[in-house]
Amino acid sequence: MSEAEDTKEQGPAPRIETVRCIIEDSQGKILLLQKAKDSKAKGLFEFPGGKIDSIAGDSSTYAEQLKAVVKEIEEETGIDISRCSPQKSDEFTYQFTAGNHLHERMVHLFFVRLPIVNNEVSINSTLNPAGLSEDKHTHFNWVTKADLLRMRAEGKLSGNSQHFETILKGSSQHNNPLNPRP
C-alpha cells in the first residue's frame, strides 16, 4: 500500500489548534526560531508559538487563543507579551503528512510590536519534567520583511509560518506593524 493510500484510509485528520505570533522589534525586524534537526520540521524556521492546550468547546475561543499565545511566547522566547496587546491578524488551516499519518493544524496568527533587543530572547529555557528542553529550536534570527518573503520562496519556513499575507498587505483595523500606515 502506498503512503497516499495509507493516509486516505485513516479518514479525516484530527484538527489541532495552535497559535503563532509575529514579533516585530523596534527596528522592524521579525523574530524567527529555527527547528532542531530532530523535530518534525527539521531545520525550518517558524514564528514562535505552539499548541493550545486547554479548549473548553469544539474549537478555541479568542480568550483561549490569547492565553495560549502569551504562554507559548514566554516559554519559547522568554519574552512576556501579556501587557503588549498582541492582536489576532489571521487564521488558517493546513495539512501535512508525518509518519504515514495525515495531520491538520488550525493556526491562529497574532502579531505584536515590542521594543526589545537581540539579547532579550532566550530559547530552550523551558524544561519538561525529564529536565530536557521542551522546545526544539537551535537558534533564533531577526529578519526583515524581504528576508521573510525570500525564505518562504526558498522553502525555509515551516507550514505553520507560511501564511502571513494579511499582515504584509496591511490592514487598517489591526494597526499593522509590518506595513505601517503613512
Coordinates of N, CA and C in Angstrom, one line a residue, residues 29-154:
K29 N 12.3 44.4 12.5 CA 12.7 43.0 12.1 C 11.8 42.0 12.9
I30 N 11.7 40.9 12.3 CA 10.7 39.8 12.7 C 11.5 38.7 13.3
L31 N 11.0 38.1 14.4 CA 11.7 37.0 15.1 C 11.2 35.7 14.5
L32 N 12.2 34.9 14.1 CA 12.0 33.5 13.7 C 12.9 32.6 14.5
L33 N 12.3 31.4 14.8 CA 13.0 30.4 15.5 C 13.3 29.2 14.5
Q34 N 14.5 28.6 14.6 CA 14.9 27.5 13.7 C 14.6 26.2 14.5
K35 N 13.9 25.3 13.8 CA 13.6 24.0 14.4 C 14.9 23.1 14.5
A36 N 14.9 22.3 15.5 CA 16.1 21.4 15.7 C 16.0 20.3 14.7
K37 N 17.2 19.6 14.5 CA 17.3 18.5 13.5 C 16.4 17.3 13.8
D38 N 16.0 17.2 15.1 CA 15.2 16.0 15.5 C 13.7 16.4 15.6
S39 N 13.3 17.5 15.1 CA 11.9 17.9 15.1 C 11.2 17.5 13.8
K40 N 9.8 17.6 13.8 CA 9.1 17.2 12.5 C 9.5 18.1 11.4
A41 N 9.7 19.4 11.6 CA 10.0 20.3 10.5 C 11.5 20.7 10.6
K42 N 12.4 19.7 10.7 CA 13.8 19.9 11.0 C 14.5 20.9 10.1
G43 N 15.1 21.9 10.8 CA 15.9 22.9 10.2 C 15.1 24.1 9.6
L44 N 13.8 24.0 9.6 CA 13.0 25.1 9.1 C 12.8 26.1 10.1
F45 N 12.4 27.3 9.7 CA 12.2 28.5 10.6 C 10.7 28.6 10.8
E46 N 10.3 29.2 11.9 CA 8.9 29.4 12.2 C 8.7 30.6 13.2
F47 N 7.5 31.1 13.2 CA 7.2 32.1 14.2 C 7.0 31.4 15.5
P48 N 7.4 32.1 16.6 CA 7.2 31.4 17.9 C 5.7 31.1 18.2
G49 N 5.4 30.1 18.9 CA 4.1 29.7 19.2 C 4.0 28.2 19.6
G50 N 2.8 27.7 19.6 CA 2.6 26.3 19.9 C 1.1 25.9 20.1
K51 N 0.9 24.7 20.6 CA -0.5 24.1 20.7 C -1.3 24.8 21.8
I52 N -2.6 25.0 21.5 CA -3.5 25.5 22.5 C -3.9 24.3 23.4
D53 N -3.4 24.3 24.6 CA -3.6 23.1 25.5 C -5.0 23.0 26.0
S54 N -5.7 24.0 26.4 CA -7.0 24.0 27.0 C -8.0 24.6 26.1
I55 N -8.9 23.8 25.6 CA -10.0 24.2 24.8 C -11.3 23.7 25.4
A56 N -12.2 24.5 25.8 CA -13.4 24.1 26.5 C -14.4 23.5 25.6
G57 N -14.6 24.0 24.4 CA -15.6 23.5 23.5 C -15.0 22.8 22.3
D58 N -15.7 22.8 21.2 CA -15.3 22.1 20.0 C -14.1 22.9 19.3
S59 N -14.1 24.2 19.5 CA -13.0 25.0 18.9 C -12.7 26.1 20.0
S60 N -11.5 26.6 19.8 CA -11.0 27.6 20.8 C -11.7 28.9 20.7
T61 N -11.8 29.6 21.9 CA -12.3 31.0 21.9 C -11.1 31.9 21.7
Y62 N -11.4 33.2 21.5 CA -10.4 34.2 21.4 C -9.6 34.3 22.7
A63 N -10.3 34.2 23.9 CA -9.6 34.3 25.2 C -8.7 33.1 25.3
E64 N -9.0 31.9 24.9 CA -8.2 30.7 25.0 C -6.9 30.9 24.1
Q65 N -7.2 31.5 22.9 CA -6.1 31.7 21.9 C -5.1 32.7 22.5
L66 N -5.6 33.8 23.1 CA -4.8 34.9 23.6 C -3.9 34.3 24.8
K67 N -4.6 33.6 25.7 CA -3.9 33.0 26.8 C -2.8 32.1 26.3
A68 N -3.1 31.3 25.3 CA -2.1 30.3 24.7 C -0.9 31.1 24.1
V69 N -1.2 32.1 23.3 CA -0.1 32.8 22.7 C 0.8 33.5 23.7
V70 N 0.3 34.1 24.7 CA 1.1 34.7 25.8 C 2.0 33.6 26.4
K71 N 1.4 32.5 26.8 CA 2.1 31.4 27.4 C 3.2 30.8 26.5
E72 N 2.9 30.5 25.3 CA 3.8 29.9 24.3 C 5.0 30.9 24.0
I73 N 4.7 32.1 23.9 CA 5.8 33.1 23.5 C 6.8 33.2 24.7
E74 N 6.3 33.2 25.9 CA 7.2 33.3 27.1 C 8.0 32.0 27.2
E75 N 7.3 30.8 27.0 CA 8.0 29.5 27.1 C 9.1 29.4 26.0
E76 N 8.8 29.8 24.8 CA 9.8 29.6 23.7 C 10.8 30.7 23.5
T77 N 10.5 31.9 24.0 CA 11.5 33.0 23.8 C 11.9 33.7 25.1
G78 N 11.2 33.5 26.2 CA 11.5 34.3 27.4 C 10.9 35.7 27.4
I79 N 10.1 36.0 26.4 CA 9.5 37.3 26.3 C 8.1 37.3 26.8
D80 N 7.8 38.3 27.7 CA 6.4 38.4 28.2 C 5.7 39.4 27.4
I81 N 4.7 38.9 26.6 CA 3.9 39.8 25.8 C 2.5 40.2 26.4
S82 N 2.3 39.8 27.6 CA 1.0 39.9 28.2 C 0.5 41.3 28.3
R83 N 1.4 42.3 28.4 CA 0.9 43.7 28.6 C 1.1 44.5 27.3
C84 N 1.4 43.8 26.2 CA 1.7 44.5 24.9 C 0.6 44.4 23.9
S85 N -0.5 43.9 24.3 CA -1.7 43.8 23.4 C -1.5 43.1 22.1
P86 N -1.1 41.8 22.1 CA -1.0 41.1 20.9 C -2.3 41.1 20.2
Q87 N -2.3 41.2 18.9 CA -3.5 41.3 18.1 C -3.6 40.2 17.1
K88 N -4.8 39.5 17.1 CA -5.0 38.4 16.1 C -5.2 39.0 14.7
S89 N -4.4 38.5 13.8 CA -4.4 39.0 12.4 C -5.0 38.1 11.4
D90 N -5.0 36.8 11.7 CA -5.4 35.8 10.7 C -5.6 34.4 11.3
E91 N -6.2 33.5 10.6 CA -6.2 32.1 11.0 C -6.3 31.3 9.7
F92 N -5.7 30.2 9.7 CA -5.7 29.3 8.5 C -5.5 27.9 9.0
T93 N -5.8 27.0 8.1 CA -5.7 25.5 8.3 C -4.7 25.0 7.3
Y94 N -3.9 24.1 7.7 CA -3.0 23.4 6.7 C -2.9 21.9 7.1
Q95 N -2.6 21.1 6.1 CA -2.4 19.7 6.4 C -1.0 19.3 6.0
F96 N -0.5 18.3 6.7 CA 0.9 17.7 6.4 C 0.9 16.2 6.8
T97 N 1.8 15.5 6.2 CA 1.9 14.1 6.5 C 3.2 13.9 7.2
A98 N 3.1 13.1 8.3 CA 4.3 12.8 9.1 C 4.1 11.3 9.6
G99 N 5.1 10.5 9.3 CA 5.0 9.1 9.8 C 3.8 8.4 9.2
N100 N 3.5 8.6 7.9 CA 2.3 8.0 7.3 C 1.0 8.4 7.9
H101 N 0.9 9.5 8.6 CA -0.3 10.0 9.1 C -0.6 11.4 8.6
L102 N -1.8 11.6 8.3 CA -2.2 12.9 7.8 C -2.6 13.8 9.0
H103 N -2.1 14.9 9.2 CA -2.3 15.8 10.3 C -2.9 17.1 9.8
E104 N -3.8 17.7 10.5 CA -4.4 19.0 10.2 C -4.2 20.0 11.3
R105 N -3.7 21.2 11.0 CA -3.5 22.2 12.0 C -4.3 23.4 11.7
M106 N -4.9 24.0 12.7 CA -5.5 25.3 12.6 C -4.6 26.3 13.3
V107 N -4.1 27.3 12.6 CA -3.2 28.3 13.2 C -3.9 29.6 13.4
H108 N -3.8 30.1 14.6 CA -4.3 31.4 14.9 C -3.1 32.3 15.0
L109 N -3.0 33.3 14.1 CA -1.8 34.1 13.9 C -2.0 35.4 14.6
F110 N -1.1 35.8 15.5 CA -1.1 37.1 16.2 C 0.1 37.9 15.8
F111 N 0.1 39.1 16.1 CA 1.3 40.0 15.9 C 1.4 40.9 17.1
V112 N 2.6 41.3 17.3 CA 2.9 42.3 18.4 C 4.2 43.0 18.1
R113 N 4.2 44.3 18.3 CA 5.5 45.1 18.2 C 6.0 45.4 19.5
L114 N 7.3 45.0 19.7 CA 8.0 45.2 21.0 C 9.3 46.0 20.9
P115 N 9.5 46.8 21.9 CA 10.8 47.5 22.0 C 11.9 46.6 22.6
I116 N 12.3 45.5 21.9 CA 13.2 44.6 22.5 C 14.5 44.5 21.7
V117 N 15.5 44.0 22.3 CA 16.8 43.8 21.5 C 17.2 42.4 21.5
N118 N 18.1 42.0 20.7 CA 18.5 40.7 20.4 C 18.8 39.8 21.7
N119 N 19.5 40.4 22.7 CA 19.8 39.7 23.9 C 18.7 39.4 24.9
E120 N 17.5 39.9 24.6 CA 16.4 39.6 25.4 C 15.6 38.4 25.1
V121 N 16.1 37.7 24.0 CA 15.4 36.4 23.6 C 16.2 35.3 24.2
S122 N 15.5 34.3 24.7 CA 16.1 33.1 25.4 C 15.4 31.9 24.9
I123 N 16.0 31.1 24.1 CA 15.3 29.9 23.6 C 15.8 28.6 24.4
N124 N 15.0 27.6 24.4 CA 15.2 26.3 25.0 C 15.4 26.4 26.5
S125 N 14.8 27.4 27.2 CA 15.0 27.6 28.6 C 13.8 26.9 29.4
T126 N 12.7 26.5 28.7 CA 11.6 25.8 29.4 C 11.9 24.3 29.4
L127 N 12.0 23.7 30.6 CA 12.3 22.3 30.6 C 11.0 21.5 30.9
N128 N 11.0 20.3 30.4 CA 9.9 19.3 30.7 C 10.2 18.6 32.0
P129 N 9.3 17.7 32.5 CA 9.6 17.0 33.7 C 10.8 16.2 33.7
A130 N 11.3 15.7 32.6 CA 12.6 15.0 32.5 C 13.8 15.8 32.5
G131 N 13.6 17.2 32.6 CA 14.7 18.1 32.6 C 15.3 18.4 31.3
L132 N 14.6 18.0 30.2 CA 15.1 18.3 28.8 C 14.3 19.5 28.3
S133 N 14.9 20.2 27.3 CA 14.3 21.4 26.7 C 12.9 21.0 26.1
E134 N 11.9 21.7 26.5 CA 10.6 21.4 25.9 C 10.4 21.8 24.5
D135 N 11.1 22.9 24.1 CA 11.0 23.4 22.7 C 12.3 23.0 22.0
K136 N 12.0 22.6 20.7 CA 13.1 22.1 19.9 C 13.6 23.1 18.9
H137 N 14.3 24.1 19.3 CA 14.9 25.1 18.4 C 16.4 25.2 18.6
T138 N 17.1 25.4 17.5 CA 18.5 25.5 17.6 C 19.0 26.9 17.8
H139 N 18.3 27.9 17.2 CA 18.6 29.3 17.4 C 17.5 30.2 16.8
F140 N 17.7 31.5 17.0 CA 16.7 32.4 16.5 C 17.4 33.5 15.6
N141 N 16.6 34.1 14.7 CA 17.1 35.1 13.8 C 16.1 36.2 13.8
W142 N 16.5 37.5 13.7 CA 15.7 38.6 13.4 C 15.8 38.9 11.9
V143 N 14.7 38.9 11.2 CA 14.8 39.0 9.7 C 13.9 40.2 9.3
T144 N 14.3 40.7 8.1 CA 13.5 41.8 7.5 C 12.3 41.2 6.8
K145 N 11.3 42.0 6.4 CA 10.2 41.6 5.6 C 10.7 40.9 4.3
A146 N 11.7 41.5 3.7 CA 12.2 40.9 2.4 C 12.8 39.6 2.7
D147 N 13.5 39.4 3.8 CA 14.1 38.1 4.2 C 13.0 37.1 4.3
L148 N 11.9 37.5 5.0 CA 10.8 36.6 5.3 C 10.2 36.1 3.9
L149 N 10.0 37.0 3.0 CA 9.5 36.6 1.7 C 10.4 35.7 0.9
R150 N 11.7 36.0 1.0 CA 12.7 35.2 0.3 C 12.8 33.8 1.0
M151 N 12.8 33.7 2.3 CA 12.8 32.4 3.0 C 11.6 31.5 2.6
R152 N 10.4 32.1 2.5 CA 9.3 31.4 2.1 C 9.4 30.8 0.7
A153 N 9.9 31.7 -0.2 CA 10.1 31.3 -1.6 C 11.2 30.1 -1.7
E154 N 12.1 30.1 -0.8 CA 13.2 29.1 -0.8 C 12.8 27.9 0.0

